[in-house]
PDB file of C-alpha atoms and ligand atoms in Angstrom:
ATOM      1  CA  UNK A   1      -4.854  -6.417   9.635  1.00 73.00           C
ATOM      2  CA  UNK A   2      -2.617  -6.635  12.333  1.00 82.00           C
ATOM      3  CA  UNK A   3      -2.187  -4.281  15.098  1.00 87.00           C
ATOM      4  CA  UNK A   4       1.379  -3.224  15.986  1.00 89.00           C
ATOM      5  CA  UNK A   5       2.347  -1.747  19.338  1.00 93.00           C
ATOM      6  CA  UNK A   6       4.868   1.139  19.383  1.00 94.00           C
ATOM      7  CA  UNK A   7       6.755   2.871  21.997  1.00 96.00           C
ATOM      8  CA  UNK A   8       8.304   6.289  21.266  1.00 97.00           C
ATOM      9  CA  UNK A   9      11.737   6.538  21.928  1.00 96.00           C
ATOM     10  CA  UNK A  10      11.450  10.553  22.200  1.00 97.00           C
ATOM     11  CA  UNK A  11       8.477  10.881  24.703  1.00 98.00           C
ATOM     12  CA  UNK A  12       8.090   7.289  25.925  1.00 97.00           C
ATOM     13  CA  UNK A  13       4.278   7.298  24.405  1.00 98.00           C
ATOM     14  CA  UNK A  14       3.079   4.071  23.813  1.00 97.00           C
ATOM     15  CA  UNK A  15       0.503   3.741  20.787  1.00 95.00           C
ATOM     16  CA  UNK A  16      -1.022   1.130  18.626  1.00 93.00           C
ATOM     17  CA  UNK A  17      -1.036   1.374  14.673  1.00 90.00           C
ATOM     18  CA  UNK A  18      -2.734  -0.799  12.270  1.00 87.00           C
ATOM     19  CA  UNK A  19       0.223  -1.392   9.746  1.00 81.00           C
ATOM     20  CA  UNK A  20       0.051  -3.129   6.335  1.00 82.00           C
ATOM     21  CA  UNK A  21       2.522  -5.785   5.678  1.00 77.00           C
ATOM     22  CA  UNK A  22       4.447  -3.738   3.219  1.00 82.00           C
ATOM     23  CA  UNK A  23       4.777  -0.626   5.510  1.00 80.00           C
ATOM     24  CA  UNK A  24       7.861  -0.366   7.466  1.00 83.00           C
ATOM     25  CA  UNK A  25       8.308   0.783  10.728  1.00 77.00           C
ATOM     26  CA  UNK A  26      10.351   3.822   9.854  1.00 81.00           C
ATOM     27  CA  UNK A  27       7.311   5.520   8.386  1.00 86.00           C
ATOM     28  CA  UNK A  28       5.641   5.159  11.806  1.00 92.00           C
ATOM     29  CA  UNK A  29       5.412   8.437  13.577  1.00 94.00           C
ATOM     30  CA  UNK A  30       4.616   9.240  17.257  1.00 96.00           C
ATOM     31  CA  UNK A  31       1.219  10.823  17.536  1.00 96.00           C
ATOM     32  CA  UNK A  32       2.508  12.915  20.270  1.00 97.00           C
ATOM     33  CA  UNK A  33       5.767  14.451  19.456  1.00 98.00           C
ATOM     34  CA  UNK A  34       5.985  13.192  15.761  1.00 96.00           C
ATOM     35  CA  UNK A  35       9.152  11.434  16.284  1.00 96.00           C
ATOM     36  CA  UNK A  36       9.904   8.626  13.489  1.00 95.00           C
ATOM     37  CA  UNK A  37      11.116   5.277  13.971  1.00 93.00           C
ATOM     38  CA  UNK A  38       9.713   4.115  17.430  1.00 95.00           C
ATOM     39  CA  UNK A  39      10.534   0.913  19.055  1.00 94.00           C
ATOM     40  CA  UNK A  40       8.162  -1.856  18.332  1.00 91.00           C
ATOM     41  CA  UNK A  41       6.208  -3.548  21.165  1.00 90.00           C
ATOM     42  CA  UNK A  42       5.531  -7.132  20.389  1.00 75.00           C
ATOM     43  CA  UNK A  43       2.073  -7.897  21.805  1.00 62.00           C
ATOM     44  CA  UNK A  44       0.813 -11.119  20.256  1.00 57.00           C
ATOM     45  CA  UNK A  45       4.199 -12.774  19.985  1.00 50.00           C
ATOM     46  CA  UNK A  46       5.972 -13.952  22.824  1.00 47.00           C
ATOM     47  CA  UNK A  47       7.795 -10.540  24.122  1.00 46.00           C
ATOM     48  CA  UNK A  48      11.546 -10.210  25.484  1.00 50.00           C
ATOM     49  CA  UNK A  49      11.978 -14.220  26.381  1.00 51.00           C
ATOM     50  CA  UNK A  50      14.255 -14.635  23.218  1.00 47.00           C
ATOM     51  CA  UNK A  51      16.546 -11.799  23.128  1.00 49.00           C
ATOM     52  CA  UNK A  52      19.572 -14.066  21.847  1.00 50.00           C
ATOM     53  CA  UNK A  53      19.252 -12.262  18.527  1.00 51.00           C
ATOM     54  CA  UNK A  54      21.007 -14.939  16.422  1.00 52.00           C
ATOM     55  CA  UNK A  55      17.922 -14.838  13.861  1.00 55.00           C
ATOM     56  CA  UNK A  56      16.408 -18.302  14.840  1.00 53.00           C
ATOM     57  CA  UNK A  57      12.601 -18.267  15.071  1.00 57.00           C
ATOM     58  CA  UNK A  58      11.505 -19.408  18.546  1.00 52.00           C
ATOM     59  CA  UNK A  59       9.377 -22.023  18.022  1.00 56.00           C
ATOM     60  CA  UNK A  60       9.327 -23.806  21.363  1.00 55.00           C
ATOM     61  CA  UNK A  61       7.565 -20.970  23.268  1.00 58.00           C
ATOM     62  CA  UNK A  62       6.833 -23.585  25.909  1.00 61.00           C
ATOM     63  CA  UNK A  63       9.680 -22.714  28.157  1.00 61.00           C
ATOM     64  CA  UNK A  64      11.716 -25.575  29.571  1.00 61.00           C
ATOM     65  CA  UNK A  65      13.086 -23.545  32.254  1.00 66.00           C
ATOM     66  CA  UNK A  66      13.297 -25.156  35.749  1.00 64.00           C
ATOM     67  CA  UNK A  67      12.864 -28.289  34.311  1.00 57.00           C
ATOM     68  CA  UNK A  68      15.599 -30.466  35.706  1.00 62.00           C
TER      69      UNK A  68
HETATM   70 ZN1   ZN B 101       6.442  10.668  20.972  1.00 78.39          ZN
END
């Protein structure tokens, strides 16, 4: 099962949770302060680079930046 990393919006605590695919992150609770719905940290995927938010899956992860 995949391990997801979360960061609590309230206290900033980062933790890992093994989640089933059917589980939603709204059910995740911070183990420190019990705040629900933490931010998800994408560890196994390319994090932060594709932030256009237009819903396309970044298939070309090998960046073509600075290639002119
Ligand atoms: Zn917390």
